[in-house]
Structure formats: structure tokens, C-alpha cells
């Protein structure tokens, strides 16, 4: 595991995934009797989908830190971006369309929305962040120091058939 491979996007995704997962256990809605209900109590399947998306967001951090090549983390970041979009849409629907027994919104609903937006934004950042080596310091694709590339050998252009 090499934590030097982790960039800002992966950290944002992992923290946002943990926030979304934690928010599922906190009060999302107020019932008619003044009692608060969590996402696990209010939803049938939506809570499981959000928990899986949050877990995949945290998994991106581990995969990026353990994979020797960037292909797998970039592909997973693209899938997590899709999951972040799905989570954001699902939570936004539940912001505007309250469950039947709910009378009002609680603070953890907004925390869940922030977590899903963080997953979406962080994974988009993780997908697009492909830095080049800084001048004078050569690194490989994972960001580790590497030997400088060999000089390019120039060869003369071929002569045409009619040239003498």
C-alpha cells in the first residue's frame, strides 16, 4: 500500500463516502409525532443502494493505494462517478419528495446530500487528474520517482528513389 499514489480526488471521495454512510444512521426526517427517523427506517431499498455507493467510494481509496498501475483506479473512479451521480439524484428526489410518514426534514438529510455531492465531485476530480512530472523531476505513472527517459535518437529522412 502506497499512500503517495493518492491524490485530492481520492481523498475527497473516501471522506464523502464515509460521510454518506454515517448519515444513513442519523435522523433524516421528522415524523408526525415529532419522532425522528433515520434513512434505514424511512426507506426500503434506497438505503441499501446508498450504502453500496458509499462503500464503493471508500474502496476507491484502497484500490488506488494498492494498485501498481493507474488503469484500475481510473476505471473504478469512473464507475464511482456514475454511482455518485445516482446517489445525488436519489437523495435530491428524497429532499423534495418526503416519505409518507415524514412531516419535515432533519439535518442528516443535508449531510447525506453533501456526501453524495462530494462523491460525485471527488470522483470527477480523480478521473481528470493526470499530472505530468514536474520539470527536472521524473516520475512514473503512479507518482514515484523514476529514471529520466532516454534521449530520442534522430535519424536522417529517407532519400527518394530518383535522388543521387
C-alpha angles and dihedrals in degrees: 000000000000116000090189088077092064117100131190093273094058092048092050091049093049095047091045091049090052090048092051092048092048091047090059089068095048128079113285101167141024115228125218091264092055092257117136122230128201126224089258090057096042102047135055105201104350093078092056091049091050091047091052092049090049091050092050089052092056090044090060089066093052094044093049092049094048105039116092093208128049097228097086096045092047091050091047091048089055090052091046089051088057090048090049090053091050091047092049092050092046094049092045089053089053091048091059100029109052120201116259097259095044122103099177147359125266129208097259090065088065090045089054090050090050090049093051092047089049091053091051096046096041094049091049087052091048092052095049099040106098106148125195121225113275114251111280094011116085121201135176124238092281094053097255118135113267140178115276115261116263119263115266113251113224119215126192120259116260117262120240122249095252095049117104 
